[in-house]
PDB file of C-alpha atoms in Angstrom:
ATOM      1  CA  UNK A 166     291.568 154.889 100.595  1.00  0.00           C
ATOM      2  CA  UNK A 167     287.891 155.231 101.936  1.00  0.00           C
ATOM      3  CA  UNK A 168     287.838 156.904 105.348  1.00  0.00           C
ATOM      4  CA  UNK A 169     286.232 154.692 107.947  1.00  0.00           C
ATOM      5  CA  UNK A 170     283.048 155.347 108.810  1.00  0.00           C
ATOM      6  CA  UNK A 171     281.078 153.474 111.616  1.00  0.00           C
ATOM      7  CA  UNK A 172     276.865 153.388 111.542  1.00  0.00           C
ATOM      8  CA  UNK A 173     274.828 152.469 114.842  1.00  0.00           C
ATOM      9  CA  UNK A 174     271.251 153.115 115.148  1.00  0.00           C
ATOM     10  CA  UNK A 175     272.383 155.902 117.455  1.00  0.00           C
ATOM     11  CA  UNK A 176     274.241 157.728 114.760  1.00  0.00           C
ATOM     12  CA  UNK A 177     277.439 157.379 112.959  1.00  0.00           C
ATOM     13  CA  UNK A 178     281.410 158.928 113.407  1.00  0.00           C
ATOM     14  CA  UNK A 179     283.250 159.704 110.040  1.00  0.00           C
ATOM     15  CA  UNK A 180     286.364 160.807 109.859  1.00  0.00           C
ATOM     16  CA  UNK A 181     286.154 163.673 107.736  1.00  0.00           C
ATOM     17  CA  UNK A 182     289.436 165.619 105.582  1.00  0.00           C
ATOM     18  CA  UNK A 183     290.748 166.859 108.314  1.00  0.00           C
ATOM     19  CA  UNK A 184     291.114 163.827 110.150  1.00  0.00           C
ATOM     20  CA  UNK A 185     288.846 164.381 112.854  1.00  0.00           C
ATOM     21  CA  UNK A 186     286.232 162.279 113.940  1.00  0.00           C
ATOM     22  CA  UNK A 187     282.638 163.529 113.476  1.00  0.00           C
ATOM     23  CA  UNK A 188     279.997 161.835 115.555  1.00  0.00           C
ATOM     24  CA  UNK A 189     276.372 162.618 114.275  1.00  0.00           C
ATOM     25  CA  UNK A 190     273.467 161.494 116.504  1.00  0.00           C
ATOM     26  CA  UNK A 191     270.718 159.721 114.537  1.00  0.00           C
ATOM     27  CA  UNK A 192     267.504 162.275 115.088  1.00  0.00           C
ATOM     28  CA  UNK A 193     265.013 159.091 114.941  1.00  0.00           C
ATOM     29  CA  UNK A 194     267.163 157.467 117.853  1.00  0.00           C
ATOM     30  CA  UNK A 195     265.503 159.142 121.282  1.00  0.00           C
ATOM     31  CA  UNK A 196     261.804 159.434 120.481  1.00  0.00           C
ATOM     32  CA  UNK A 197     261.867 155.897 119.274  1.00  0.00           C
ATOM     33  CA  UNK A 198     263.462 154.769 122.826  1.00  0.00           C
ATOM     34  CA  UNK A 199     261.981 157.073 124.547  1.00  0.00           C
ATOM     35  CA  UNK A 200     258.568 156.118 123.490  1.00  0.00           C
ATOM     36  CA  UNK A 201     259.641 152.510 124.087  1.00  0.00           C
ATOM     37  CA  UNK A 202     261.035 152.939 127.615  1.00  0.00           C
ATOM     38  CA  UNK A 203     257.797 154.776 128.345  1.00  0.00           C
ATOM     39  CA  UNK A 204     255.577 152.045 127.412  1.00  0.00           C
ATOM     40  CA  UNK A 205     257.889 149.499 129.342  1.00  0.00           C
ATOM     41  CA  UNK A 206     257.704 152.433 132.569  1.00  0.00           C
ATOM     42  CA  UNK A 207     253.650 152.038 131.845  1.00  0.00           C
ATOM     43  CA  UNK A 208     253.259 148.651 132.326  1.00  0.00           C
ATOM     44  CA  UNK A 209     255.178 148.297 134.966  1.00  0.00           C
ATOM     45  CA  UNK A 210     253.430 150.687 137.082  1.00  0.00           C
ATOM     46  CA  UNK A 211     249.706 149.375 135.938  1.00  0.00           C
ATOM     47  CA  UNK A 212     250.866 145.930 137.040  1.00  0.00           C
ATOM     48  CA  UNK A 213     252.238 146.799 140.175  1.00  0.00           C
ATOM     49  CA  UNK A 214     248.834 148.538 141.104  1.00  0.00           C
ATOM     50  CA  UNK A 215     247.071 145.191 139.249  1.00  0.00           C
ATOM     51  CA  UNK A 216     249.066 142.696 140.888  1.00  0.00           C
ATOM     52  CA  UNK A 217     249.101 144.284 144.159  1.00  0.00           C
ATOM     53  CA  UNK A 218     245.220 144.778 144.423  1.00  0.00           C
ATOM     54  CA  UNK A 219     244.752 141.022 145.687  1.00  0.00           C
ATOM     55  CA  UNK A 220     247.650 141.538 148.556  1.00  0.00           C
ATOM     56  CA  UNK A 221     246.738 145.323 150.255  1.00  0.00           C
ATOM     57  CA  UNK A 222     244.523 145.259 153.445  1.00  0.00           C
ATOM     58  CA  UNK A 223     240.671 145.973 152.428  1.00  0.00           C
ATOM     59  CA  UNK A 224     237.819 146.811 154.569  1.00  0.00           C
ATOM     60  CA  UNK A 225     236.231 149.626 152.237  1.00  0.00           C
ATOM     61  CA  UNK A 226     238.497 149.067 149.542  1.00  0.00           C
ATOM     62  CA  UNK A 227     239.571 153.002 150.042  1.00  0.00           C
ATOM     63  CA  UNK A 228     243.569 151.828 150.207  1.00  0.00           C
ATOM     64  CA  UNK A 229     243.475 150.072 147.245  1.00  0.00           C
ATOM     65  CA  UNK A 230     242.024 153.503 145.797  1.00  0.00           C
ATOM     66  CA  UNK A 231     244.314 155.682 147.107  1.00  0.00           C
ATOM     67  CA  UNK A 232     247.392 154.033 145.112  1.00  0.00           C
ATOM     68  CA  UNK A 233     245.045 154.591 142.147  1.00  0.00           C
ATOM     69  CA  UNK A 234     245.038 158.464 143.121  1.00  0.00           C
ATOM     70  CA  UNK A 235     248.693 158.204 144.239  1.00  0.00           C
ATOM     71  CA  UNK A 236     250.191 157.187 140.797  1.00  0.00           C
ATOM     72  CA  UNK A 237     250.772 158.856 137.690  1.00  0.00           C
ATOM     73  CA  UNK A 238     251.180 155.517 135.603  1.00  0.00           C
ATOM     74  CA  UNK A 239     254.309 155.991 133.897  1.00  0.00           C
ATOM     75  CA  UNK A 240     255.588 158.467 136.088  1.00  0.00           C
ATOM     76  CA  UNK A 241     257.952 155.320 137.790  1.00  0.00           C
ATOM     77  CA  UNK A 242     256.571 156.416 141.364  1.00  0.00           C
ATOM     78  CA  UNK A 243     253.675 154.002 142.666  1.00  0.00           C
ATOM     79  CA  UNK A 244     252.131 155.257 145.936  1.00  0.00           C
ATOM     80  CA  UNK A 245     249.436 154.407 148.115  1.00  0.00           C
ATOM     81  CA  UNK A 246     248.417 158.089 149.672  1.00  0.00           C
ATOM     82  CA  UNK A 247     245.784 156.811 152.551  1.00  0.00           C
ATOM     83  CA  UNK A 248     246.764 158.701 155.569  1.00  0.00           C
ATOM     84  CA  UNK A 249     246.947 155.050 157.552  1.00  0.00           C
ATOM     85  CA  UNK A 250     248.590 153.528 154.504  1.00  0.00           C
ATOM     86  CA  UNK A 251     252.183 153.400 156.040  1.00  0.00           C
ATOM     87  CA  UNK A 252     250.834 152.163 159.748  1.00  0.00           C
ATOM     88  CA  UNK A 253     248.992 149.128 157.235  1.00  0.00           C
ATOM     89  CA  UNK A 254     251.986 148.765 155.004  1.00  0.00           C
ATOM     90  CA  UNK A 255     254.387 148.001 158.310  1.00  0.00           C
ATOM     91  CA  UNK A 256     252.278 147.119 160.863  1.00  0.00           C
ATOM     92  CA  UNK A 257     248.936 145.814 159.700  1.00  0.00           C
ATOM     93  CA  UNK A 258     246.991 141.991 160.371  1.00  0.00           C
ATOM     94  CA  UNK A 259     249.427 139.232 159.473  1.00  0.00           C
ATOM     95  CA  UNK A 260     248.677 137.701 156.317  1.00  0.00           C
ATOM     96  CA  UNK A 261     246.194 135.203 156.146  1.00  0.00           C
ATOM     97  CA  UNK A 262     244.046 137.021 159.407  1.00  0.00           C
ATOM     98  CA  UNK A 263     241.840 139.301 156.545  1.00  0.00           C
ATOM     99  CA  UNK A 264     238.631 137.749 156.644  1.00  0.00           C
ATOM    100  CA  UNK A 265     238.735 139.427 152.570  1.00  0.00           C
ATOM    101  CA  UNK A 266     241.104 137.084 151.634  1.00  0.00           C
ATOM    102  CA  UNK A 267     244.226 135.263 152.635  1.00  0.00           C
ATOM    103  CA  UNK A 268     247.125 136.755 150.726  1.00  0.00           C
ATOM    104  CA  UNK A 269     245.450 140.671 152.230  1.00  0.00           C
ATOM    105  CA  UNK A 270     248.256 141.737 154.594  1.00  0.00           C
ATOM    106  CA  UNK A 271     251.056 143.875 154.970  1.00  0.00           C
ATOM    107  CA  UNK A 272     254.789 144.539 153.307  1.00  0.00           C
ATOM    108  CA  UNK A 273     252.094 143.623 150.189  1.00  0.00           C
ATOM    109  CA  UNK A 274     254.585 145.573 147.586  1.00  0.00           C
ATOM    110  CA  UNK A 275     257.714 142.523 149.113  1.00  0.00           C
ATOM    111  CA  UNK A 276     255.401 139.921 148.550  1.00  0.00           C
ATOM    112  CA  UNK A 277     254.432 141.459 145.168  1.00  0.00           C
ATOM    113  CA  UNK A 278     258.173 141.282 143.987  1.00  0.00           C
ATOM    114  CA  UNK A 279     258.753 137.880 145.484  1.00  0.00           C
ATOM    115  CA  UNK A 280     255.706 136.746 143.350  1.00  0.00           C
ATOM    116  CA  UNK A 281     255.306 138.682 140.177  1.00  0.00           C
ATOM    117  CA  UNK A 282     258.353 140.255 140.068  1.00  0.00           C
ATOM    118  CA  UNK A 283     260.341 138.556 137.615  1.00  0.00           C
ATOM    119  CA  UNK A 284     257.655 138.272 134.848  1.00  0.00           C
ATOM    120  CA  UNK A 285     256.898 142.141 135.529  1.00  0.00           C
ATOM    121  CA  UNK A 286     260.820 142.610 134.397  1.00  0.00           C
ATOM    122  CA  UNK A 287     260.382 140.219 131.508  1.00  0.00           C
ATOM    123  CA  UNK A 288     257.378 142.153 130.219  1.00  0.00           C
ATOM    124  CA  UNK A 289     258.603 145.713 130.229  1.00  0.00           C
ATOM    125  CA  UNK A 290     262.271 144.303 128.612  1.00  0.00           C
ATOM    126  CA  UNK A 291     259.344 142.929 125.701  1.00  0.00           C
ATOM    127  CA  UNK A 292     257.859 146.128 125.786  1.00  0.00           C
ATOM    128  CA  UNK A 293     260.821 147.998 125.205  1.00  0.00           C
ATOM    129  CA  UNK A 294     262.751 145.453 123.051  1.00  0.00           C
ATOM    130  CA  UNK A 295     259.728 145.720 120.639  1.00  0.00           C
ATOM    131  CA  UNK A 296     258.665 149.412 120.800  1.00  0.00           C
ATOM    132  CA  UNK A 297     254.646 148.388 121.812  1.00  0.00           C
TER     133      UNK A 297
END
């Protein structure tokens, strides 16, 4: 009688003469996910700064820069690193009062979720389902 063996793409378990179980990890099985979960990581961080762009406060446009500067894109961390980027993020001109356009105001990262949100998700599962 054949001993059983079971095969996953993360490795297999054999039960060898002995009767123990071996469990070999696949070597192929964490760079491939790992370079698909970084991909997915990447384009959720570029679209957060994307989709965001339209909702931040602007006067010089210098906010909107500093969550350029602020994020390593992939790093999962997106921040905006003005100094007066918290007081704008909390307590800034009710949306709709920016005379740069109507969506500019603040909690812009809640209204970015409540918007874009679910397709964001949708895209990095495709990202990582796929291994772009």
């Amino acid at each position: 009688m054949a001993k059983p063996i079971i095969e996953t793409p993360k490795g297999t378990i054999a039960v060898g003469k002995n009767g123990k179980a071996k469990l070999e990890f696949s070597t192929t099985f964490q760079p491939k996910w790992q370079r698909r979960y970084s991909a997915a990581q990447k384009f959720v961080d570029s679209e957060v700064l994307r989709l965001c762009d339209k909702l931040i406060p602007m006067r010089t446009g210098m906010l909107i820069k500093s969550g350029i500067l602020g994020t390593e894109v992939g790093s999962g961390t997106v921040q905006w690193i003005a100094p007066y980027a918290k007081g704008q993020y909390y307590k800034g001109r009710a949306v709709g009062s920016s005379e740069t356009g109507p969506l500019r105001g603040p909690f812009w990262f809640e209204r970015f979720k409540q918007e874009h949100g679910q397709k964001v998700i949708t895209g990095a599962k495709r990202i990582a389902a796929r291994g772009a």
